[in-house]
Short mmCIF file of C-alpha atoms in Angstrom, two decimals:
data_model
loop_
_atom_site.label_atom_id
_atom_site.label_comp_id
_atom_site.label_asym_id
_atom_site.label_seq_id
_atom_site.Cartn_x
_atom_site.Cartn_y
_atom_site.Cartn_z
CA MET Q 1 1.05 54.20 1.56
CA GLN Q 2 0.34 51.40 4.07
CA ALA Q 3 2.13 48.25 4.39
CA ARG Q 4 -0.09 45.26 4.16
CA SER Q 5 -0.12 42.51 6.76
CA VAL Q 6 2.49 39.89 6.50
CA ASN Q 7 3.79 37.46 8.99
CA HIS Q 8 3.48 39.77 12.07
CA LEU Q 9 2.48 43.59 12.51
CA ASN Q 10 6.01 45.22 12.32
CA PRO Q 11 8.13 43.18 9.83
CA VAL Q 12 11.96 43.68 10.46
CA ILE Q 13 13.98 44.80 7.46
CA MET Q 14 17.82 44.88 7.59
CA VAL Q 15 19.43 47.45 5.18
CA VAL Q 16 23.07 46.89 4.23
CA ASP Q 17 24.92 49.84 2.31
CA ASP Q 18 28.20 51.56 3.21
CA THR Q 19 26.68 54.95 1.98
CA PRO Q 20 24.79 56.69 4.96
CA ALA Q 21 22.64 58.76 2.60
CA ASN Q 22 21.34 55.49 0.95
CA LEU Q 23 20.60 54.04 4.42
CA THR Q 24 18.80 57.13 5.39
CA LEU Q 25 16.79 57.28 2.23
CA LEU Q 26 15.73 53.60 2.56
CA ARG Q 27 14.80 54.15 6.13
CA ASN Q 28 12.61 57.15 5.45
CA ILE Q 29 10.95 55.06 2.83
CA LEU Q 30 10.31 52.04 5.09
CA GLU Q 31 9.56 53.35 8.55
CA PRO Q 32 6.47 55.33 7.72
CA GLU Q 33 4.94 52.13 6.35
CA GLY Q 34 5.29 50.47 9.60
CA TYR Q 35 8.56 48.53 9.13
CA LYS Q 36 11.24 48.27 11.66
CA VAL Q 37 14.59 49.23 10.21
CA LEU Q 38 18.06 47.86 11.26
CA LEU Q 39 21.06 49.54 9.53
CA ALA Q 40 24.38 48.06 8.65
CA THR Q 41 27.19 49.96 6.98
CA SER Q 42 29.14 46.79 5.99
CA GLY Q 43 28.76 43.10 5.20
CA GLU Q 44 30.84 42.42 8.23
CA LYS Q 45 28.58 44.37 10.52
CA ALA Q 46 25.42 42.98 8.83
CA LEU Q 47 26.93 39.41 9.77
CA GLU Q 48 27.43 40.59 13.46
CA LEU Q 49 23.81 41.70 13.71
CA LEU Q 50 22.46 38.54 12.03
CA ASN Q 51 24.10 36.37 14.87
CA ARG Q 52 21.84 38.16 17.36
CA ILE Q 53 18.71 39.05 15.25
CA THR Q 54 16.97 37.37 12.39
CA PRO Q 55 15.12 39.90 10.22
CA ASP Q 56 12.29 39.14 7.84
CA LEU Q 57 13.96 40.69 4.81
CA ILE Q 58 17.36 41.98 3.90
CA LEU Q 59 18.17 44.74 1.45
CA LEU Q 60 21.73 44.44 0.35
CA ASP Q 61 23.96 46.81 -1.42
CA VAL Q 62 26.22 45.04 -4.15
CA MET Q 63 29.06 47.45 -4.17
CA MET Q 64 30.64 47.74 -0.72
CA PRO Q 65 34.35 47.56 0.48
CA GLY Q 66 35.35 44.66 2.37
CA LEU Q 67 32.78 42.12 1.82
CA ASP Q 68 30.77 43.02 -1.12
CA GLY Q 69 27.09 42.03 -1.67
CA PHE Q 70 28.01 38.84 -3.38
CA ALA Q 71 30.23 37.59 -0.51
CA THR Q 72 27.97 38.72 1.93
CA ILE Q 73 25.03 36.94 0.75
CA THR Q 74 26.92 33.78 0.43
CA ARG Q 75 27.93 34.13 4.03
CA ILE Q 76 24.36 34.79 5.07
CA LYS Q 77 23.11 31.48 3.49
CA GLN Q 78 25.56 29.70 5.60
CA LEU Q 79 23.97 30.90 8.89
CA PRO Q 80 21.04 28.48 9.91
CA SER Q 81 19.05 31.28 11.51
CA ALA Q 82 19.22 33.38 8.34
CA LYS Q 83 19.63 31.17 5.32
CA ASP Q 84 15.82 31.23 4.66
CA VAL Q 85 15.71 35.25 4.99
CA PRO Q 86 14.88 36.66 1.52
CA VAL Q 87 17.61 39.00 0.10
CA ILE Q 88 16.99 41.80 -2.21
CA PHE Q 89 20.02 43.29 -3.95
CA VAL Q 90 20.12 47.18 -4.19
CA THR Q 91 22.48 47.94 -7.01
CA ALA Q 92 23.52 50.59 -9.48
CA LYS Q 93 24.83 47.97 -11.71
CA ALA Q 94 22.31 46.66 -14.08
CA GLU Q 95 24.31 44.67 -16.22
CA GLN Q 96 22.85 41.09 -16.98
CA ALA Q 97 25.84 39.28 -15.71
CA ASP Q 98 25.60 40.82 -12.24
CA ILE Q 99 21.81 40.30 -12.13
CA VAL Q 100 22.27 36.46 -12.93
CA LYS Q 101 25.11 36.18 -10.45
CA GLY Q 102 23.08 37.87 -7.70
CA PHE Q 103 20.20 35.19 -8.30
CA GLU Q 104 22.78 32.38 -8.33
CA CYS Q 105 24.04 33.63 -5.01
CA GLY Q 106 20.42 33.33 -3.64
CA ALA Q 107 18.90 36.67 -3.97
CA VAL Q 108 15.20 36.81 -4.65
CA ASP Q 109 15.15 40.23 -6.44
CA TYR Q 110 16.99 43.24 -7.19
CA ILE Q 111 16.33 47.05 -6.84
CA THR Q 112 18.20 49.48 -9.07
CA LYS Q 113 19.50 52.72 -7.93
CA PRO Q 114 18.52 55.46 -7.69
CA VAL Q 115 16.00 54.04 -5.52
CA GLN Q 116 12.32 54.70 -6.23
CA GLN Q 117 9.66 54.73 -3.28
CA LEU Q 118 6.81 53.03 -4.96
CA GLU Q 119 8.91 50.24 -6.53
CA THR Q 120 10.90 49.61 -3.37
CA LEU Q 121 7.77 49.24 -1.24
CA ALA Q 122 6.05 47.10 -3.93
CA ARG Q 123 8.85 44.67 -4.14
CA VAL Q 124 9.37 44.50 -0.20
CA GLN Q 125 5.80 43.97 0.35
CA ALA Q 126 5.56 41.25 -2.42
CA HIS Q 127 8.70 39.26 -0.96
CA LEU Q 128 7.44 39.81 2.61
CA ARG Q 129 4.01 38.18 1.61
CA ILE Q 130 5.77 35.32 -0.25
CA GLN Q 131 8.02 34.77 2.81
CA HIS Q 132 4.96 34.64 5.03
CA LEU Q 133 3.50 31.95 2.89
CA LEU Q 134 6.39 29.94 2.83
CA GLN Q 135 6.88 30.15 6.66
CA VAL Q 136 3.24 28.92 6.92
CA GLU Q 137 3.86 26.05 4.51
CA ARG Q 138 7.00 25.13 6.51
CA ARG Q 139 5.23 25.18 9.66
CA GLN Q 140 2.43 22.82 8.12
CA ALA Q 141 4.95 20.62 6.77
CA GLU Q 142 6.82 20.27 10.20
CA GLN Q 143 3.29 19.79 11.96
CA ILE Q 144 2.44 16.98 9.39
CA ARG Q 145 5.89 15.38 9.68
CA ALA Q 146 5.71 15.56 13.58
CA VAL Q 147 2.25 13.82 13.36
CA ILE Q 148 3.68 11.11 10.89
CA ASN Q 149 6.81 10.47 12.79
CA ASN Q 150 4.75 10.02 16.10
CA ILE Q 151 1.89 8.08 14.62
CA THR Q 152 1.97 4.19 15.78
CA ASP Q 153 0.92 3.12 12.51
CA CYS Q 154 3.58 2.39 9.77
CA ILE Q 155 3.30 4.76 6.90
CA VAL Q 156 5.18 3.93 3.59
CA VAL Q 157 5.19 6.10 0.50
CA ILE Q 158 5.71 4.22 -2.88
CA ASP Q 159 6.08 5.37 -6.51
CA LYS Q 160 3.87 4.15 -9.18
CA GLU Q 161 6.26 1.10 -9.70
CA GLY Q 162 5.80 0.00 -5.98
CA PHE Q 163 9.29 1.08 -4.78
CA ILE Q 164 9.52 2.76 -1.43
CA GLN Q 165 10.39 6.42 -1.43
CA SER Q 166 10.01 6.96 2.38
CA ALA Q 167 8.87 5.59 5.66
CA ASN Q 168 7.93 6.84 9.20
CA PRO Q 169 9.70 5.70 12.19
CA ALA Q 170 7.04 3.35 13.08
CA THR Q 171 8.00 1.27 10.04
CA GLU Q 172 11.54 0.75 11.37
CA HIS Q 173 10.08 -0.53 14.81
CA LEU Q 174 7.77 -3.04 13.06
CA LEU Q 175 9.99 -4.26 10.45
CA GLY Q 176 13.30 -3.92 11.88
CA TYR Q 177 14.73 -2.08 8.82
CA CYS Q 178 16.03 1.52 9.16
CA GLN Q 179 14.39 4.11 6.95
CA GLN Q 180 17.49 4.26 4.68
CA ALA Q 181 17.47 0.48 4.08
CA LEU Q 182 13.58 0.58 3.26
CA CYS Q 183 14.12 3.13 0.62
CA GLN Q 184 14.27 1.82 -2.89
CA LYS Q 185 12.96 -1.73 -1.80
CA HIS Q 186 9.98 -2.90 -3.68
CA ILE Q 187 6.86 -2.86 -1.36
CA ALA Q 188 6.51 -6.66 -2.13
CA GLU Q 189 9.73 -7.20 -0.28
CA ILE Q 190 8.37 -6.34 3.02
CA PHE Q 191 5.31 -8.84 2.74
CA ASN Q 192 4.88 -12.37 2.62
CA PHE Q 193 4.05 -12.28 -1.09
CA ASP Q 194 5.19 -15.34 -3.13
CA GLY Q 195 5.08 -13.88 -6.72
CA GLU Q 196 6.07 -11.19 -9.25
CA PRO Q 197 6.29 -7.71 -7.38
CA SER Q 198 4.31 -5.97 -10.33
CA ALA Q 199 1.41 -8.42 -9.63
CA PHE Q 200 1.47 -7.72 -5.91
CA LEU Q 201 1.29 -3.85 -6.70
CA GLU Q 202 -2.01 -4.58 -8.54
CA ILE Q 203 -3.46 -6.70 -5.79
CA LEU Q 204 -2.60 -4.10 -3.25
CA MET Q 205 -3.96 -1.04 -5.21
CA HIS Q 206 -7.19 -2.89 -6.38
CA HIS Q 207 -7.66 -4.62 -3.06
CA GLN Q 208 -8.28 -7.97 -4.72
CA ASP Q 209 -9.74 -9.65 -1.64
CA ASN Q 210 -10.30 -13.08 -3.71
CA HIS Q 211 -6.58 -13.24 -3.86
CA PRO Q 212 -5.13 -15.67 -1.38
CA TRP Q 213 -2.49 -13.26 -0.06
CA TRP Q 214 -5.31 -11.26 1.60
CA ARG Q 215 -6.17 -14.29 3.84
CA TYR Q 216 -3.09 -13.81 6.01
CA PRO Q 217 -1.18 -10.67 5.08
CA CYS Q 218 2.05 -10.57 6.96
CA GLY Q 219 4.80 -8.05 7.12
CA VAL Q 220 8.42 -9.59 6.79
CA ARG Q 221 10.98 -8.25 9.11
CA ALA Q 222 14.61 -7.77 8.57
CA ASP Q 223 15.13 -10.91 10.68
CA ASP Q 224 12.53 -12.87 8.43
CA LYS Q 225 10.06 -13.14 11.24
CA LYS Q 226 6.46 -12.54 10.18
CA VAL Q 227 4.07 -10.04 11.86
CA PRO Q 228 0.26 -10.28 10.92
CA VAL Q 229 -0.73 -6.83 9.55
CA ASP Q 230 -3.72 -4.97 8.20
CA VAL Q 231 -2.86 -2.86 4.99
CA ASN Q 232 -4.49 0.07 3.31
CA ILE Q 233 -3.43 1.99 0.30
CA ARG Q 234 -4.32 5.43 -0.87
CA GLU Q 235 -3.27 7.50 -4.03
CA MET Q 236 -1.55 10.63 -3.23
CA PHE Q 237 -2.54 13.69 -5.40
CA THR Q 238 1.04 14.72 -6.52
CA LYS Q 239 2.73 15.53 -9.91
CA GLU Q 240 4.18 12.19 -10.20
CA PRO Q 241 1.74 9.22 -9.39
CA SER Q 242 2.53 7.83 -5.90
CA TYR Q 243 0.73 6.10 -3.05
CA VAL Q 244 0.53 5.96 0.71
CA VAL Q 245 0.64 2.49 2.37
CA VAL Q 246 -0.61 2.37 5.99
CA ILE Q 247 0.54 -0.81 7.72
CA GLN Q 248 -1.02 -1.77 11.14
CA ASP Q 249 0.20 -4.52 13.60
CA ILE Q 250 -2.66 -6.72 14.29
CA SER Q 251 -0.74 -9.39 16.39
CA LEU Q 252 -2.86 -8.60 19.29
CA TYR Q 253 -5.93 -9.40 17.52
CA ARG Q 254 -4.74 -12.35 15.45
CA HIS Q 255 -6.51 -14.89 17.29
CA GLU Q 256 -9.99 -13.09 17.06
CA ILE Q 257 -9.30 -12.50 13.31
CA ASP Q 258 -8.54 -16.26 12.85
CA GLN Q 259 -11.67 -17.05 14.53
CA LEU Q 260 -13.57 -14.70 12.06
CA HIS Q 261 -11.82 -16.21 9.14
CA GLN Q 262 -12.63 -19.67 10.37
CA LEU Q 263 -16.29 -18.85 10.70
CA SER Q 264 -16.47 -17.10 7.23
CA GLU Q 265 -14.50 -20.01 5.47
CA THR Q 266 -16.46 -23.03 7.31
CA ASP Q 267 -19.53 -24.52 6.28
CA PRO Q 268 -21.96 -24.35 9.28
CA LEU Q 269 -23.56 -27.76 8.60
CA THR Q 270 -20.92 -30.13 7.80
CA ASN Q 271 -17.93 -28.12 9.70
CA ILE Q 272 -15.67 -28.37 6.65
CA HIS Q 273 -14.46 -25.62 4.44
CA ASN Q 274 -17.06 -23.71 2.29
CA ARG Q 275 -17.18 -22.58 -1.08
CA ARG Q 276 -15.55 -19.16 -0.38
CA TYR Q 277 -12.67 -20.92 1.13
CA PHE Q 278 -12.47 -23.45 -1.67
CA GLU Q 279 -12.23 -20.84 -4.38
CA ILE Q 280 -9.43 -18.89 -2.61
CA LEU Q 281 -7.46 -22.28 -1.87
CA LEU Q 282 -7.96 -23.65 -5.46
CA GLU Q 283 -6.41 -20.30 -6.90
CA GLN Q 284 -3.58 -20.54 -4.37
CA SER Q 285 -2.86 -24.18 -5.15
CA TRP Q 286 -2.95 -23.55 -8.70
CA GLN Q 287 -0.30 -20.75 -8.60
CA HIS Q 288 1.91 -22.82 -6.19
CA CYS Q 289 1.79 -25.88 -8.45
CA LYS Q 290 2.22 -23.78 -11.49
CA ARG Q 291 5.28 -22.08 -10.01
CA ASN Q 292 6.71 -25.53 -9.00
CA LEU Q 293 5.87 -27.42 -12.35
CA GLN Q 294 3.72 -29.85 -10.31
CA GLY Q 295 0.35 -31.62 -11.06
CA ILE Q 296 -2.90 -30.55 -9.27
CA SER Q 297 -6.10 -32.51 -9.38
CA LEU Q 298 -9.68 -31.67 -8.45
CA LEU Q 299 -12.62 -34.07 -7.63
CA PHE Q 300 -16.14 -33.03 -8.07
CA VAL Q 301 -18.50 -35.17 -5.79
CA ASP Q 302 -22.27 -35.37 -5.85
CA VAL Q 303 -24.42 -37.31 -3.63
CA ASP Q 304 -26.58 -39.62 -5.76
CA TYR Q 305 -30.36 -39.31 -5.65
CA PHE Q 306 -30.11 -36.74 -2.61
CA LYS Q 307 -33.47 -34.98 -3.60
CA ALA Q 308 -35.19 -38.27 -3.18
CA TYR Q 309 -33.42 -39.00 -0.02
CA ASN Q 310 -34.95 -35.86 1.39
CA ASP Q 311 -38.30 -36.48 -0.07
CA CYS Q 312 -38.25 -39.88 1.62
CA TYR Q 313 -36.68 -39.24 5.05
CA GLY Q 314 -36.99 -35.63 5.62
CA HIS Q 315 -34.67 -32.73 5.54
CA GLN Q 316 -33.29 -33.25 8.95
CA GLU Q 317 -32.28 -36.75 8.07
CA GLY Q 318 -30.87 -35.13 4.80
CA ASP Q 319 -28.73 -32.79 6.99
CA SER Q 320 -27.57 -35.71 9.12
CA CYS Q 321 -26.45 -37.67 5.85
CA LEU Q 322 -24.49 -34.56 4.39
CA LYS Q 323 -22.51 -34.52 7.73
CA LEU Q 324 -21.70 -38.09 7.73
CA VAL Q 325 -20.85 -38.00 3.84
CA ALA Q 326 -18.64 -34.85 4.46
CA LYS Q 327 -16.86 -36.66 7.37
CA ALA Q 328 -16.38 -39.89 5.21
CA LEU Q 329 -14.92 -37.81 2.24
CA ASN Q 330 -12.63 -35.88 4.53
CA GLY Q 331 -11.54 -39.07 6.11
CA ALA Q 332 -10.53 -40.50 2.66
CA LEU Q 333 -7.81 -38.06 2.24
CA SER Q 334 -4.25 -39.36 3.29
CA ARG Q 335 -2.27 -35.98 2.92
CA GLY Q 336 -2.38 -32.85 4.94
CA VAL Q 337 -2.20 -30.68 1.83
CA ASP Q 338 -5.44 -32.35 0.52
CA SER Q 339 -8.66 -30.68 1.25
CA VAL Q 340 -12.45 -31.21 0.94
CA SER Q 341 -15.14 -28.36 0.89
CA ARG Q 342 -18.89 -28.22 0.45
CA TYR Q 343 -19.45 -26.59 -2.79
CA GLY Q 344 -23.24 -26.24 -2.37
CA GLY Q 345 -26.28 -28.38 -1.64
CA GLU Q 346 -25.24 -32.02 -1.90
CA GLU Q 347 -22.02 -31.15 -3.76
CA PHE Q 348 -18.37 -31.44 -2.59
CA VAL Q 349 -15.18 -30.61 -4.11
CA ALA Q 350 -11.57 -31.97 -3.21
CA ILE Q 351 -8.41 -30.12 -4.11
CA LEU Q 352 -5.37 -32.42 -4.49
CA PRO Q 353 -2.20 -30.47 -4.96
CA ASP Q 354 1.01 -32.07 -6.49
CA CYS Q 355 -1.14 -35.07 -7.44
CA HIS Q 356 -1.47 -36.50 -10.85
CA GLN Q 357 -4.42 -38.28 -12.40
CA SER Q 358 -3.50 -41.82 -11.30
CA GLY Q 359 -3.18 -40.56 -7.57
CA ALA Q 360 -6.50 -38.58 -7.94
CA VAL Q 361 -8.42 -41.90 -9.17
CA LYS Q 362 -7.08 -43.58 -6.01
CA VAL Q 363 -8.43 -40.90 -3.67
CA ALA Q 364 -11.69 -40.88 -5.68
CA GLU Q 365 -11.89 -44.64 -5.15
CA ASN Q 366 -11.36 -44.13 -1.55
CA MET Q 367 -14.19 -41.65 -1.26
CA LEU Q 368 -16.45 -43.93 -2.97
CA ASN Q 369 -15.79 -46.84 -0.63
CA ALA Q 370 -15.93 -44.45 2.36
CA VAL Q 371 -19.27 -43.44 1.73
CA ARG Q 372 -20.45 -46.85 0.76
CA GLN Q 373 -19.13 -48.11 4.11
CA LEU Q 374 -21.50 -45.81 5.90
CA ASN Q 375 -24.31 -47.97 4.84
CA ILE Q 376 -26.85 -45.23 5.29
CA GLU Q 377 -30.17 -46.54 3.99
CA HIS Q 378 -31.55 -45.04 0.90
CA ARG Q 379 -34.68 -46.91 -0.19
CA ALA Q 380 -35.24 -44.47 -3.11
CA SER Q 381 -32.01 -45.40 -4.67
CA GLU Q 382 -31.36 -48.33 -6.94
CA PHE Q 383 -28.33 -49.10 -4.65
CA GLN Q 384 -30.38 -49.05 -1.44
CA ILE Q 385 -27.60 -47.13 0.28
CA VAL Q 386 -26.37 -43.62 0.15
CA THR Q 387 -23.59 -43.44 -2.59
CA VAL Q 388 -21.80 -40.63 -4.59
CA SER Q 389 -20.63 -39.87 -7.99
CA ILE Q 390 -17.21 -38.28 -8.72
CA GLY Q 391 -15.74 -36.45 -11.57
CA VAL Q 392 -11.79 -36.29 -11.71
CA ALA Q 393 -9.83 -33.75 -13.54
CA SER Q 394 -6.16 -33.22 -13.53
CA CYS Q 395 -3.64 -30.77 -14.96
CA ASP Q 396 0.16 -31.29 -15.18
CA HIS Q 397 2.11 -28.05 -15.15
CA SER Q 398 5.32 -29.78 -15.99
CA LEU Q 399 3.93 -30.40 -19.63
CA SER Q 400 4.78 -27.65 -22.31
CA GLN Q 401 1.40 -28.40 -24.02
CA GLN Q 402 -1.42 -27.95 -21.27
CA PRO Q 403 -4.99 -28.05 -22.37
CA ILE Q 404 -6.34 -26.93 -19.04
CA GLY Q 405 -5.06 -23.29 -18.43
CA SER Q 406 -6.93 -21.88 -15.64
CA THR Q 407 -8.80 -22.83 -12.21
CA LYS Q 408 -12.13 -22.12 -13.87
CA ALA Q 409 -11.20 -24.66 -16.96
CA LEU Q 410 -10.14 -27.28 -14.30
CA LEU Q 411 -13.41 -26.81 -12.44
CA ALA Q 412 -15.34 -27.17 -15.57
CA GLN Q 413 -13.41 -30.28 -16.53
CA ALA Q 414 -14.30 -31.79 -13.22
CA ASP Q 415 -17.94 -30.94 -13.67
CA LYS Q 416 -18.20 -32.40 -17.09
CA ALA Q 417 -16.51 -35.73 -15.47
CA LEU Q 418 -19.08 -35.63 -12.83
CA TYR Q 419 -22.00 -35.35 -15.30
CA HIS Q 420 -20.60 -38.34 -17.29
CA ALA Q 421 -20.34 -40.27 -13.89
CA LYS Q 422 -23.98 -39.70 -13.13
CA SER Q 423 -25.33 -40.00 -16.74
CA GLY Q 424 -23.33 -43.41 -16.95
CA GLY Q 425 -25.14 -45.09 -13.90
CA ARG Q 426 -24.10 -43.21 -10.58
CA ASN Q 427 -21.94 -44.70 -7.72
CA ARG Q 428 -18.89 -44.45 -9.86
CA LEU Q 429 -16.08 -41.98 -10.98
CA GLU Q 430 -15.41 -40.75 -14.41
CA ILE Q 431 -12.21 -39.18 -15.86
CA ILE Q 432 -12.29 -37.02 -19.12
#
């Protein structure tokens, strides 16, 4: 009977037994099958050999003078070089209690005496094969661990709730936390997220690009300094749901990224914010005002009779008109937190955070006057100059009963107010 290939051509098997006849029998069974056999007549001598040689498998007699099999395997499992070597007990005692005790001490199997050749070879081959697979798995795990530990990107493993289970050394370098301190923190704690941690996990997993957080994702260091980062998350195929979060430091590219953001968020004609930026900023401002129980107002602005203006003066003059109107609307704002965006065509929108209806009306009046003062000729208008109509909508988050419950509803309210302003004669503001 030939031994099958295991971790190398001639696996080394140590046989430990105080009876010379048993040693000879096992050697005669194993050596013809290509195994290299080491013999030890006591537990003490086996431990001496293990200080110099690490076998692939140990056959260990249970009943021996001095150190018996149970004491010997306990000592073997304490040796760093031999703790992973599989041990098969060879015993004449087949009582259940002894078998259970052997497994509790670390044995992987047992062979009963008198030893049978075919059974012995089958068990030896099976456990050598298992040991080989375990060694391959350990080597692969070590290689993967080495790659992860030496990679420059931060790698964080989180559970399904978002709590950090492990992190590679690069994460400590970027964020300033030791790996132990990171574990059990929620993933939201190491980013500049201002909200509920569970909500952040949803944003992260589904990569909700429209959420304001994705505009400038930053890692937050242990010293509270912020580092611009790029974040990716992937699900791990494990028994319990878990995820790998890869965090890249993009500090060196922040300027270029900011320029790209500016290009993607700026209207090329009027050089003010575009609709994409408006939608992101509106959601961000809404959430901020809601958390702080503040008011928020929205102005919907439309240039009166603009199609007629284009028909009368041409599209190039129309573009020039829109540029001047955008500049006037922007100039009518008095606070840095307020912003004007081009919504589309001749429509503009203004977001006024922490602003109630009375304040929004004053801003709208300033806008009406600013556009009138441009004094742009418009022969096709009843006013003979370019004017705008404005719809005003406001929401007060400090009120327990609030009819406007979303940014979509706020925008719809402002649009409705604009419709009334236009149908009511234009060149005016309207509140609903």
